[in-house]
Tab-separated table of C-alpha atoms in Angstrom:
chain	number	residue	atom	x	y	z
A	1	MET	CA	62.992	22.404	92.513
A	2	ARG	CA	66.116	24.407	92.242
A	3	ILE	CA	65.797	27.206	90.221
A	4	ALA	CA	68.866	28.123	88.042
A	5	THR	CA	69.312	30.816	85.148
A	6	THR	CA	71.596	31.110	82.019
A	7	ILE	CA	72.914	33.902	80.055
A	8	PHE	CA	75.038	34.868	77.211
A	9	LEU	CA	77.374	37.455	79.196
A	10	THR	CA	79.016	39.962	76.898
A	11	ASP	CA	80.665	43.049	76.472
A	12	GLU	CA	77.464	44.322	76.656
A	13	THR	CA	75.495	42.828	78.956
A	14	ILE	CA	75.018	43.256	83.257
A	15	ARG	CA	79.071	42.501	84.740
A	16	PRO	CA	78.847	38.743	86.154
A	17	ASP	CA	79.826	40.277	89.440
A	18	ARG	CA	76.286	42.460	89.354
A	19	LEU	CA	74.355	39.625	88.142
A	20	ALA	CA	75.963	37.079	90.632
A	21	ARG	CA	74.853	38.622	93.708
A	22	GLU	CA	71.306	39.955	92.335
A	23	LEU	CA	70.812	36.318	91.807
A	24	GLU	CA	72.333	35.007	95.325
A	25	GLN	CA	70.135	37.764	97.119
A	26	ARG	CA	66.743	37.061	95.520
A	27	GLY	CA	67.493	33.011	96.226
A	28	PHE	CA	68.192	31.781	92.902
A	29	ALA	CA	70.441	28.630	93.140
A	30	GLY	CA	72.574	28.928	90.560
A	31	LEU	CA	74.274	30.468	87.331
A	32	TYR	CA	75.534	28.728	84.196
A	33	LEU	CA	77.082	30.216	81.164
A	34	PRO	CA	78.006	29.147	77.165
A	35	GLU	CA	80.896	29.070	75.535
A	36	HIS	CA	82.480	30.519	72.281
A	37	THR	CA	85.933	31.256	71.872
A	38	HIS	CA	84.865	33.625	68.246
A	39	ILE	CA	82.592	33.071	65.606
A	40	PRO	CA	84.087	33.046	62.319
A	41	ALA	CA	82.533	35.523	60.137
A	42	SER	CA	83.023	33.487	56.867
A	43	ARG	CA	80.630	30.084	57.731
A	44	ASP	CA	78.885	26.990	55.824
A	45	THR	CA	77.482	25.784	59.121
A	46	PRO	CA	73.748	26.938	59.485
A	47	ALA	CA	73.227	28.418	62.816
A	48	PRO	CA	70.878	25.549	64.676
A	49	MET	CA	69.077	28.578	66.323
A	50	GLY	CA	68.346	30.290	63.085
A	51	GLU	CA	69.911	33.068	60.836
A	52	PRO	CA	71.274	35.560	61.117
A	53	LEU	CA	73.197	34.411	64.020
A	54	PRO	CA	72.174	36.462	67.106
A	55	ARG	CA	74.964	39.295	68.600
A	56	GLU	CA	75.422	37.904	71.601
A	57	TYR	CA	77.234	34.918	70.267
A	58	GLY	CA	80.586	36.370	68.803
A	59	ARG	CA	80.819	38.593	71.964
A	60	THR	CA	80.629	36.128	74.823
A	61	LEU	CA	82.690	36.832	78.138
A	62	ASP	CA	84.888	33.669	78.773
A	63	PRO	CA	82.624	31.309	80.998
A	64	PHE	CA	85.469	30.208	83.613
A	65	ILE	CA	86.672	34.515	84.045
A	66	ALA	CA	82.958	35.082	84.760
A	67	LEU	CA	82.543	32.678	86.841
A	68	GLY	CA	85.411	33.160	89.024
A	69	GLN	CA	84.007	36.438	89.675
A	70	ALA	CA	80.717	35.482	90.342
A	71	ALA	CA	82.283	32.867	92.738
A	72	ALA	CA	84.274	35.483	94.826
A	73	VAL	CA	81.033	37.678	95.343
A	74	THR	CA	78.946	34.994	96.438
A	75	GLU	CA	78.925	32.220	98.687
A	76	ARG	CA	75.854	29.692	98.198
A	77	LEU	CA	75.531	30.211	94.803
A	78	ALA	CA	76.465	27.503	92.144
A	79	LEU	CA	78.182	27.617	89.110
A	80	GLY	CA	78.217	26.105	85.876
A	81	THR	CA	78.802	26.022	82.212
A	82	GLY	CA	76.330	25.616	79.841
A	83	ILE	CA	78.085	24.193	78.147
A	84	THR	CA	81.751	23.791	77.834
A	85	LEU	CA	83.249	22.800	74.324
A	86	VAL	CA	85.591	20.334	75.604
A	87	ALA	CA	87.076	19.122	72.164
A	88	GLN	CA	88.044	22.940	71.689
A	89	HIS	CA	90.396	22.981	75.159
A	90	ASP	CA	93.704	21.428	75.862
A	91	PRO	CA	92.887	19.288	78.710
A	92	VAL	CA	95.769	19.573	81.355
A	93	ASP	CA	94.967	23.452	81.090
A	94	LEU	CA	91.088	23.188	81.312
A	95	ALA	CA	91.385	20.532	84.513
A	96	LYS	CA	93.199	23.014	86.257
A	97	GLN	CA	90.899	25.976	85.255
A	98	ILE	CA	87.816	23.648	86.730
A	99	ALA	CA	89.749	22.184	89.685
A	100	THR	CA	91.255	25.796	90.332
A	101	LEU	CA	86.926	26.772	90.108
A	102	ASP	CA	86.251	24.619	91.998
A	103	PHE	CA	88.225	24.456	94.721
A	104	LEU	CA	87.686	27.952	95.192
A	105	SER	CA	83.877	28.500	95.231
A	106	GLY	CA	84.195	25.438	97.838
A	107	GLY	CA	82.772	22.922	95.545
A	108	ARG	CA	79.658	25.044	93.698
A	109	PHE	CA	80.991	23.949	89.933
A	110	THR	CA	78.980	21.846	87.532
A	111	LEU	CA	80.756	20.995	83.730
A	112	GLY	CA	78.384	21.072	81.604
A	113	ILE	CA	79.801	19.591	78.446
A	114	GLY	CA	78.685	19.763	74.842
A	115	TYR	CA	80.172	18.775	71.142
A	116	GLY	CA	79.106	21.762	69.227
A	117	TRP	CA	77.865	22.558	66.458
A	118	ASN	CA	79.588	25.524	64.871
A	119	VAL	CA	82.280	23.578	62.095
A	120	GLU	CA	84.420	26.352	61.209
A	121	GLU	CA	84.575	27.622	64.861
A	122	ALA	CA	85.748	24.204	65.850
A	123	ALA	CA	88.149	23.649	62.466
A	124	ASP	CA	90.052	26.635	64.374
A	125	HIS	CA	90.788	25.237	67.025
A	126	GLY	CA	92.398	21.404	65.159
A	127	VAL	CA	89.134	19.693	65.557
A	128	GLU	CA	88.450	17.009	63.416
A	129	TRP	CA	84.742	17.326	63.429
A	130	SER	CA	84.024	13.707	62.667
A	131	THR	CA	85.864	12.706	65.906
A	132	ARG	CA	84.710	15.440	68.221
A	133	ARG	CA	82.317	13.117	70.243
A	134	GLU	CA	85.342	10.340	70.770
A	135	LEU	CA	87.843	13.309	71.436
A	136	THR	CA	85.722	15.283	74.431
A	137	ARG	CA	85.148	11.657	76.135
A	138	ASP	CA	88.944	10.855	75.749
A	139	ARG	CA	89.866	14.487	77.099
A	140	VAL	CA	87.133	14.156	80.022
A	141	ALA	CA	89.076	10.550	80.963
A	142	LEU	CA	91.894	12.132	81.051
A	143	MET	CA	90.703	15.243	83.318
A	144	ARG	CA	89.576	12.826	85.696
A	145	ALA	CA	93.103	11.244	86.096
A	146	LEU	CA	94.398	14.710	86.705
A	147	TRP	CA	91.610	14.825	89.608
A	148	ALA	CA	92.556	11.621	91.304
A	149	ASP	CA	93.812	11.376	94.832
A	150	GLU	CA	96.780	9.684	94.122
A	151	PRO	CA	98.965	10.640	90.865
A	152	THR	CA	97.706	8.745	88.228
A	153	ALA	CA	98.666	8.237	84.004
A	154	TYR	CA	96.376	7.874	81.600
A	155	LYS	CA	97.113	7.077	77.782
A	156	GLY	CA	94.126	7.574	75.192
A	157	LYS	CA	93.553	7.766	71.650
A	158	PHE	CA	93.966	11.753	71.386
A	159	GLY	CA	96.181	12.365	74.622
A	160	SER	CA	97.978	11.182	77.621
A	161	VAL	CA	99.189	12.541	80.584
A	162	ARG	CA	101.759	10.942	83.006
A	163	ALA	CA	101.205	10.494	86.566
A	164	SER	CA	101.751	13.876	87.349
A	165	LEU	CA	101.310	16.034	90.616
A	166	ALA	CA	98.290	18.129	90.264
A	167	HIS	CA	96.570	20.519	92.829
A	168	PRO	CA	94.126	22.359	94.066
A	169	LYS	CA	91.815	18.962	93.265
A	170	PRO	CA	88.097	19.171	92.789
A	171	VAL	CA	86.338	19.634	96.294
A	172	ASN	CA	84.228	15.827	95.755
A	173	GLY	CA	86.961	14.287	93.379
A	174	ALA	CA	85.604	15.632	90.440
A	175	PRO	CA	82.743	18.407	89.508
A	176	ARG	CA	79.131	17.421	88.285
A	177	ILE	CA	79.382	16.345	84.692
A	178	LEU	CA	76.243	17.002	82.974
A	179	LEU	CA	76.187	16.286	78.846
A	180	GLY	CA	74.230	18.775	76.626
A	181	GLY	CA	72.856	17.583	73.001
A	182	ALA	CA	69.631	15.758	71.623
A	183	ALA	CA	67.949	13.184	72.533
A	184	GLY	CA	68.621	9.796	70.850
A	185	PRO	CA	70.415	6.524	71.701
A	186	LYS	CA	73.771	8.111	70.753
A	187	LEU	CA	73.936	10.796	73.966
A	188	PHE	CA	72.242	8.867	76.326
A	189	GLY	CA	74.556	5.834	76.027
A	190	GLN	CA	77.531	8.643	76.209
A	191	ILE	CA	75.869	9.825	79.124
A	192	ALA	CA	75.294	6.432	81.236
A	193	GLU	CA	79.523	5.946	79.943
A	194	TYR	CA	80.843	8.955	81.804
A	195	GLY	CA	78.408	11.641	83.119
A	196	ASP	CA	76.613	12.335	85.773
A	197	GLY	CA	73.111	13.792	83.457
A	198	TRP	CA	72.028	15.244	80.880
A	199	LEU	CA	71.098	19.317	79.939
A	200	PRO	CA	68.419	18.893	77.642
A	201	ILE	CA	67.968	22.409	76.024
A	202	GLY	CA	64.644	24.106	75.836
A	203	GLY	CA	63.001	21.160	77.616
A	204	ARG	CA	60.761	19.756	75.247
A	205	GLY	CA	59.567	16.279	75.185
A	206	LEU	CA	61.013	15.208	78.330
A	207	THR	CA	58.070	12.375	79.110
A	208	GLU	CA	58.985	10.061	76.333
A	209	THR	CA	63.137	10.657	76.672
A	210	VAL	CA	63.752	10.867	80.754
A	211	PRO	CA	62.445	7.026	81.073
A	212	VAL	CA	64.861	5.930	77.935
A	213	LEU	CA	67.734	8.041	79.323
A	214	ARG	CA	67.043	6.304	82.617
A	215	GLN	CA	66.730	2.646	81.064
A	216	ALA	CA	70.043	3.573	79.706
A	217	TRP	CA	71.416	4.361	82.241
A	218	SER	CA	70.241	1.520	83.993
A	219	ASP	CA	70.984	-0.866	81.404
A	220	ALA	CA	74.917	0.657	81.419
A	221	GLY	CA	74.376	-0.842	85.247
A	222	ARG	CA	74.953	2.772	87.088
A	223	THR	CA	73.271	2.628	89.916
A	224	GLY	CA	70.186	5.136	90.926
A	225	GLU	CA	69.349	8.100	88.225
A	226	PRO	CA	71.013	10.374	86.037
A	227	VAL	CA	70.350	14.065	86.908
A	228	VAL	CA	68.238	15.801	84.562
A	229	VAL	CA	68.303	19.535	84.202
A	230	PRO	CA	65.900	21.321	81.713
A	231	TYR	CA	68.234	24.091	80.470
A	232	ALA	CA	67.315	27.475	78.764
A	233	VAL	CA	64.124	27.058	79.499
A	234	ALA	CA	61.299	30.163	79.035
A	235	PRO	CA	59.001	29.343	82.060
A	236	SER	CA	55.434	28.622	82.943
A	237	PRO	CA	53.892	27.673	86.180
A	238	GLY	CA	52.562	24.790	84.244
A	239	LYS	CA	55.670	23.918	82.599
A	240	LEU	CA	57.443	23.813	85.813
A	241	ALA	CA	54.945	21.737	87.994
A	242	HIS	CA	55.333	19.101	84.470
A	243	TYR	CA	59.123	18.899	85.926
A	244	ARG	CA	58.567	18.143	88.918
A	245	GLU	CA	56.118	15.368	88.563
A	246	LEU	CA	58.936	14.025	86.058
A	247	GLY	CA	61.036	14.101	89.905
A	248	LEU	CA	63.460	16.405	88.171
A	249	ARG	CA	64.794	18.822	91.163
A	250	GLU	CA	66.512	21.538	89.342
A	251	VAL	CA	65.801	23.774	86.433
A	252	VAL	CA	67.684	26.691	84.434
A	253	LEU	CA	65.568	29.555	82.901
A	254	GLN	CA	67.327	31.515	80.255
A	255	LEU	CA	67.959	35.222	81.144
A	256	PRO	CA	68.260	37.809	77.975
A	257	PRO	CA	71.338	38.797	77.052
A	258	ALA	CA	70.801	42.728	77.880
A	259	GLY	CA	71.842	45.307	80.167
A	260	GLU	CA	71.139	45.605	83.581
A	261	ALA	CA	68.062	46.968	83.980
A	262	GLU	CA	66.266	44.545	81.627
A	263	VAL	CA	67.791	41.417	83.316
A	264	LEU	CA	66.747	42.559	86.684
A	265	ARG	CA	63.127	43.388	85.594
A	266	THR	CA	63.701	39.457	83.948
A	267	LEU	CA	64.458	38.717	87.127
A	268	ASP	CA	61.725	40.176	89.121
A	269	ASP	CA	59.525	38.312	86.948
A	270	PHE	CA	61.357	34.817	87.685
A	271	ALA	CA	60.834	35.258	91.389
A	272	GLN	CA	57.396	34.002	90.942
A	273	TYR	CA	58.911	30.313	90.081
A	274	LEU	CA	61.014	30.270	93.557
């Protein structure tokens, strides 16, 4: 099983280049970074992780710039977002960022996407909350058109792009796309429609939900099986053994949003799972 990590990198934590080097030297498989452009100081939306909202949420580094720095100092470390709030981005610009990062890293990028929880943050980006899932699907389709080998036009409900010259291309045509969110028929239908798999946060309840996802995948006419990557996991030997029994091949462990000394101590502890 591949052991990757995630962390809220901020202006107060270990730097991405330093962390990436340590991860690769120690044998960890990857680094996934979350995204929040900003956290409105006044909001009615309750934080799903509880209040008060942890300090790091309002201080996160831009994940693509941070992952670019990580890519520049490593050769094998997988890079990913967990997650990108696609609805909050211009899809033409986002397609270019993703393609450039994937190209420069030699195809090491995974696009983890999600629908978000912060209504006020999304509203500042002009997102109508009730349509954010449909908007995300539309923007992924538009990005895929820009990543296509030949100039390809796309016209959707929320946006369009002319057939265009758009280079560089992601190394494998498109990055691996994993959707985050709570288990259920809506999410599993969306994964089967336009994703490559699922990022279940915390990794609980997978004994029951993974078979349901696999059935939704099959019912949609997809071949093989969806990728399932338990995300932001607090590890234990029993938990990781259970994931292996379910046939999962990668897990993402949660690092503390801390300075270098504390993060490296945590990596020393997590080394037992490599």
